[in-house]
Short mmCIF file of C-alpha atoms and ligand atoms in Angstrom, two decimals:
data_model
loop_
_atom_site.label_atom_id
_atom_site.label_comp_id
_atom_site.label_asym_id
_atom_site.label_seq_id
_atom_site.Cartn_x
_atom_site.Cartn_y
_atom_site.Cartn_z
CA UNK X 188 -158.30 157.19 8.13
CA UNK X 189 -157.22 155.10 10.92
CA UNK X 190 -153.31 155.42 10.18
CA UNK X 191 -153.26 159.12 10.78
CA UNK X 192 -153.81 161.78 13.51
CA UNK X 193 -155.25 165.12 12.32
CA UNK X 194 -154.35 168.73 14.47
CA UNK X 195 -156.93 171.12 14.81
CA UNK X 196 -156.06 173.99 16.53
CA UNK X 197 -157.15 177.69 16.82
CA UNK X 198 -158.56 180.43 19.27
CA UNK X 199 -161.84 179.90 21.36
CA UNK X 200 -164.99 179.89 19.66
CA UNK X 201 -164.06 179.04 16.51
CA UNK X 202 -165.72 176.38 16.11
CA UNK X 203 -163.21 173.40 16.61
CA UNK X 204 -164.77 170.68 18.62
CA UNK X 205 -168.40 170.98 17.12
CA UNK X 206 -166.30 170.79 13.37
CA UNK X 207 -163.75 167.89 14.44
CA UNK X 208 -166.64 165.77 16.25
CA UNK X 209 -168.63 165.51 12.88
CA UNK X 210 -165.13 165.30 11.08
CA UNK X 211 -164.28 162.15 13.25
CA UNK X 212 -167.65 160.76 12.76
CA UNK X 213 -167.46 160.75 9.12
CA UNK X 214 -164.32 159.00 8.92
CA UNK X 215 -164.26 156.85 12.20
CA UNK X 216 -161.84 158.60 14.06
CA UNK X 217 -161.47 158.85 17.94
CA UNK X 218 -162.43 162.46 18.87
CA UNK X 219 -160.11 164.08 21.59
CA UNK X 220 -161.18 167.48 22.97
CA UNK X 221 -158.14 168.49 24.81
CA UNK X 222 -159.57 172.14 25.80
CA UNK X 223 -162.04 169.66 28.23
CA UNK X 224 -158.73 168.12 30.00
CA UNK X 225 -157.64 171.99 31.05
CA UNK X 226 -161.20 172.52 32.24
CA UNK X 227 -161.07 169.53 34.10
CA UNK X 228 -158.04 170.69 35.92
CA UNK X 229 -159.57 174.43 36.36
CA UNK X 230 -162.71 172.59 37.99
CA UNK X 231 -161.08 170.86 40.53
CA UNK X 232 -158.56 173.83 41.64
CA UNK X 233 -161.67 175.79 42.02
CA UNK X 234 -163.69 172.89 43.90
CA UNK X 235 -161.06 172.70 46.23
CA UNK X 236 -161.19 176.56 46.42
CA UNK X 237 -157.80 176.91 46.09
CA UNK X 238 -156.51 179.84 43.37
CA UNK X 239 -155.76 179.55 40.29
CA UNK X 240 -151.91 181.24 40.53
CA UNK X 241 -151.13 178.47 43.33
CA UNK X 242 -148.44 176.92 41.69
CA UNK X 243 -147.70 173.89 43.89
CA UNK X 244 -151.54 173.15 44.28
CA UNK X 245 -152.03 173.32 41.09
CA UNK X 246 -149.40 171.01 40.22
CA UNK X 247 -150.30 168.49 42.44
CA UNK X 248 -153.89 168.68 41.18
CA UNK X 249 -152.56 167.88 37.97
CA UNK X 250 -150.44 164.98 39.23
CA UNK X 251 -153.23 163.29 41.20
CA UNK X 252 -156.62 164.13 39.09
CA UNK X 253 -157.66 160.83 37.09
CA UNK X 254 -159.10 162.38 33.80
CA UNK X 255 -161.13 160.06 31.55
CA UNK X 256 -162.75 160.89 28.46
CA UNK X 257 -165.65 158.92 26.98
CA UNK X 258 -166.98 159.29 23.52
CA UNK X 259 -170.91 160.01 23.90
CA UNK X 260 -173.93 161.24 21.62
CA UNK X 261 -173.00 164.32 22.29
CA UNK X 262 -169.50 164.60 21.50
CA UNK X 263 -167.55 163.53 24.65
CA UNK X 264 -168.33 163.02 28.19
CA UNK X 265 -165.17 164.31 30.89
CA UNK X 266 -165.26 162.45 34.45
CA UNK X 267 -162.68 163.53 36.73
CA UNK X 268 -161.99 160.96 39.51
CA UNK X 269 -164.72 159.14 38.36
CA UNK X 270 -167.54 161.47 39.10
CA UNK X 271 -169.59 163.34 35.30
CA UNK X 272 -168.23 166.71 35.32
CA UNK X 273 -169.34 167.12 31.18
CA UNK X 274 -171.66 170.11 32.19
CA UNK X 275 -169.44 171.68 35.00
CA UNK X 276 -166.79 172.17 32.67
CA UNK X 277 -168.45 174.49 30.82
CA UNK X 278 -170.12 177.29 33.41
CA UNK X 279 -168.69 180.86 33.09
CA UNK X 280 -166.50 180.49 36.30
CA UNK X 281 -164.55 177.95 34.43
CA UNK X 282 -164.39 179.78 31.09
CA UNK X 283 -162.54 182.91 33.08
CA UNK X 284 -159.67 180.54 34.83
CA UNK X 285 -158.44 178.13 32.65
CA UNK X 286 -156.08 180.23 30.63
CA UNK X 287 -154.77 180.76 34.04
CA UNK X 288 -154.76 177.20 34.78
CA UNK X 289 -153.39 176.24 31.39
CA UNK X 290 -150.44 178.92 31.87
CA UNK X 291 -148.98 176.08 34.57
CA UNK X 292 -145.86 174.34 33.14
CA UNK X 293 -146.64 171.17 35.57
CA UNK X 294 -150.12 171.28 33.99
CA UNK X 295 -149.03 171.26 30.31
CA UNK X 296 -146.71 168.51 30.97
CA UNK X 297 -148.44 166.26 32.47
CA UNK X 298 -151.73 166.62 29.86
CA UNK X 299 -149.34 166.78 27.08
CA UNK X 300 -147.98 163.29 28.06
CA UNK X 301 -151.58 162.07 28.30
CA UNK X 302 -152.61 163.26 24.84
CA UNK X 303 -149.44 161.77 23.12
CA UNK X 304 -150.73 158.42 24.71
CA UNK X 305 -154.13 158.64 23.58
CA UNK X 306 -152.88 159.51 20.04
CA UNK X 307 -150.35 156.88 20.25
CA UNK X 308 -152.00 153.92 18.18
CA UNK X 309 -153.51 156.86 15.21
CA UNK X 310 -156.69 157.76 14.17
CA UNK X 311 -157.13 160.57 16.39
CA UNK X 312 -158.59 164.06 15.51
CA UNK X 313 -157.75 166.44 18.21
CA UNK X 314 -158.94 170.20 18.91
CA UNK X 315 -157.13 172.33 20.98
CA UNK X 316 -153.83 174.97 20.95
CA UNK X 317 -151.02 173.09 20.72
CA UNK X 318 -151.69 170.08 19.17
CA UNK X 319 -150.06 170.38 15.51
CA UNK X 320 -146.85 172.49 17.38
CA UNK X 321 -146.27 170.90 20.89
CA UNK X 322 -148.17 167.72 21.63
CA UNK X 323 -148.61 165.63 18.11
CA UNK X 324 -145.72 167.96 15.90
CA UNK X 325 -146.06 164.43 13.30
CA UNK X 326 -150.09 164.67 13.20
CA UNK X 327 -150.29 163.98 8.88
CA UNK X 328 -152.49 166.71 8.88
CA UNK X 329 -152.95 169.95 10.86
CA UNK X 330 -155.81 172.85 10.64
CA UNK X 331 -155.79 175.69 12.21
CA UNK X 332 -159.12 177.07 12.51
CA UNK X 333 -160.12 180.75 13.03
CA UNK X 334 -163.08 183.39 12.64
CA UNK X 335 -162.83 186.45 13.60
CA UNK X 336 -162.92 187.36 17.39
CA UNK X 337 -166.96 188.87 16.11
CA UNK X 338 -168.14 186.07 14.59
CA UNK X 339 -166.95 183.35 17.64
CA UNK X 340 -168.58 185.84 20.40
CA UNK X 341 -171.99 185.90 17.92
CA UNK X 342 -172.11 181.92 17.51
CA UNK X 343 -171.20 181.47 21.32
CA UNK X 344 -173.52 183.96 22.38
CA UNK X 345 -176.28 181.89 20.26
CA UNK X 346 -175.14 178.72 21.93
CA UNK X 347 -175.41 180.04 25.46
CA UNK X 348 -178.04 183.19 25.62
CA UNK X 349 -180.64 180.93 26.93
CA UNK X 350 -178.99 178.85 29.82
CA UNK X 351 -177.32 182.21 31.04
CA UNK X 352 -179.88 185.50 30.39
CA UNK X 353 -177.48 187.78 31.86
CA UNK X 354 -174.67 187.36 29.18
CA UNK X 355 -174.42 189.92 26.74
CA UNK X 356 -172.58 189.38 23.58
CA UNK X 357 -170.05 192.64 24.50
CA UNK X 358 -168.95 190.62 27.61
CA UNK X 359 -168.49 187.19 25.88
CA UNK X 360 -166.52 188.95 23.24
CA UNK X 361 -164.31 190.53 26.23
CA UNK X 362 -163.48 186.96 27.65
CA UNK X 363 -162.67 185.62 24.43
CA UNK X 364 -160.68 188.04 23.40
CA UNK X 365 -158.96 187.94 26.94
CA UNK X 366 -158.68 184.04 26.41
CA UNK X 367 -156.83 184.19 23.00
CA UNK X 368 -154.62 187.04 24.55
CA UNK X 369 -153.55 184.86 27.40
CA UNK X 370 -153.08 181.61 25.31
CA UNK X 371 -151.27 183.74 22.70
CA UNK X 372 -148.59 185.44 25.21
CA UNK X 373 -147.84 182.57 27.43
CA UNK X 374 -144.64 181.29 28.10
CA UNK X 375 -145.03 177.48 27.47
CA UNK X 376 -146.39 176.58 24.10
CA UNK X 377 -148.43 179.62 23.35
CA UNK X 378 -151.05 179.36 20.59
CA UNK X 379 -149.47 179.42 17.69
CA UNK X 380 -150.26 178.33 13.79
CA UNK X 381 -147.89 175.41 12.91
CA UNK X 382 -145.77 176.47 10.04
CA UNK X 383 -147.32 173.18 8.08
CA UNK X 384 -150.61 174.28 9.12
CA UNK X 385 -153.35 175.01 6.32
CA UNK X 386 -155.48 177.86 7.66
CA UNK X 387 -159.25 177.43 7.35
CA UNK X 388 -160.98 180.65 8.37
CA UNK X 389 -164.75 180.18 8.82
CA UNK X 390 -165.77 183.80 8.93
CA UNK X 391 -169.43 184.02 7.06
CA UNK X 392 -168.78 180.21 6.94
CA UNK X 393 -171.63 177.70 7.72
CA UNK X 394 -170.82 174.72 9.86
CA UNK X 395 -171.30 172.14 6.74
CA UNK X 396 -169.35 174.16 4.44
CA UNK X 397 -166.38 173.80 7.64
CA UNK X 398 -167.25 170.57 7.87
CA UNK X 399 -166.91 169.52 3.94
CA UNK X 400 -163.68 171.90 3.57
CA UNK X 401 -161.71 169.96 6.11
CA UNK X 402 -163.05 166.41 4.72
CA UNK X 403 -161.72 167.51 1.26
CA UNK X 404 -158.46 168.34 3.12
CA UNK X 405 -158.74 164.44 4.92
CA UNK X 406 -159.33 163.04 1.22
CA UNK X 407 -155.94 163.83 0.13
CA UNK X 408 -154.59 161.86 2.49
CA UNK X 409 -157.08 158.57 2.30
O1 C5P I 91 -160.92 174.52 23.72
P1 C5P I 91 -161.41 175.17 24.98
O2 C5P I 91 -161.98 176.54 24.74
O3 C5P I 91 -162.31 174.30 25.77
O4 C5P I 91 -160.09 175.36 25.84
C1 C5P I 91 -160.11 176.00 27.10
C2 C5P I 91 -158.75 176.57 27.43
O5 C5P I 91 -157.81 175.50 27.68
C3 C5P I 91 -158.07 177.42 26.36
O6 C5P I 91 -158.49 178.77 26.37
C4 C5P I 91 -156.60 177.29 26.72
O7 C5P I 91 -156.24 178.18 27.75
C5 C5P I 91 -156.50 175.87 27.26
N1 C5P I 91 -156.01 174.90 26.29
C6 C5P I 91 -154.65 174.84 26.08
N2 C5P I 91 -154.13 173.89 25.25
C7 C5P I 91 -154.94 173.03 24.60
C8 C5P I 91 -156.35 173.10 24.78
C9 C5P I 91 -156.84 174.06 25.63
O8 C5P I 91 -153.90 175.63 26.64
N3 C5P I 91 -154.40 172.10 23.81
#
């Protein structure tokens, strides 16, 4: 599968990166998590304490940030200006501004452009919004991914209950459902299913079933 691209897009939670990671493993692909690259951003507006709505900061973040991604055991490792941010992009702070920070049209242009050059040469699964509308509209083959907004809170709230004791599953589903609102309703390339899309939704789905139901989608075009 090293002539194609495959799209995966859908709202948070549903399970994209964990599904397209074993999906690119399986057929030696190059996994791109493109949700990491707007965390990235939303980390280093916040390290610099600067706010989120700041549109000229926030663009020249964008500019000047040097965002590398590195396959790893674990999926993908993010360094931004060199230094391992892989964790930081994932605390709570970051999950509640980077719809905010992804609303920027400076931002989406610039890590648009980035993405179309990593997927330049094929063979690229990658999970985000956008992907199969905006950034790779060609990709030979597009998912879009959903569960319902209950069943992503339940799985994320298994995934993070123990690092952070004080969630509770009524205010993860809150910020997701906040997240998909504000990716949904934005101006520049809102999420969206492609039109030539297939629609998997994993709802009472297990991960290997996800997992096998895309591959079987991948085998048609081997
Ligand atoms: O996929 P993940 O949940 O890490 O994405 C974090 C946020 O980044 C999304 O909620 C969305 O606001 C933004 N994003 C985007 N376009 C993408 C990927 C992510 O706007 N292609």
């Amino acid at each position: 599968h090293n002539g194609i691209n495959i799209a995966i897009d859908g709202p948070a939670g549903a399970g994209k990166s964990t599904v397209a990671r074993l999906v690119a493993e399986k057929l030696g692909m190059v996994y791109i998590d493109t949700g990491a690259m707007y965390r990235a951003i939303t980390w280093k507006v916040l390290q610099e304490g600067r706010q989120a709505e700041d549109d000229g900061q926030v663009a020249r973040i964008a500019r000047e940030l040097r965002i590398r991604l590195e396959p790893s055991e674990q999926g993908q490792k993010v360094f931004a200006d060199d230094q391992d941010i892989t964790s930081l992009i994932r605390e709570p702070a970051i999950n509640q501004q980077v719809s905010t920070i992804a609303q920027h049209a400076a931002v989406r242009e610039q890590l648009t452009l980035l993405q179309q050059q990593m997927a330049s040469g094929k063979g690229v699964i990658m999970d985000g919004r956008d992907i199969g509308t905006k950034v790779l509209p060609d990709a030979e083959i597009k998912i879009f991914l959903t569960a319902s907004v209950e069943e992503r809170a339940r799985r994320r709230f298994e995934e993070l209950r123990t690092k952070y004791p004080d969630l509770t599953l009524e205010k993860l589903k809150e910020e997701i459902a906040q997240r998909d609102h504000t990716d949904e309703t934005r101006k520049e390339s809102p999420l969206t299913q492609a039109q030539d899309a297939i629609e998997v939704d994993t709802t009472g789905m297990s991960l290997s079933d996800v997992t096998a139901r895309i591959l079987e989608i991948a085998e048609r075009f081997k």
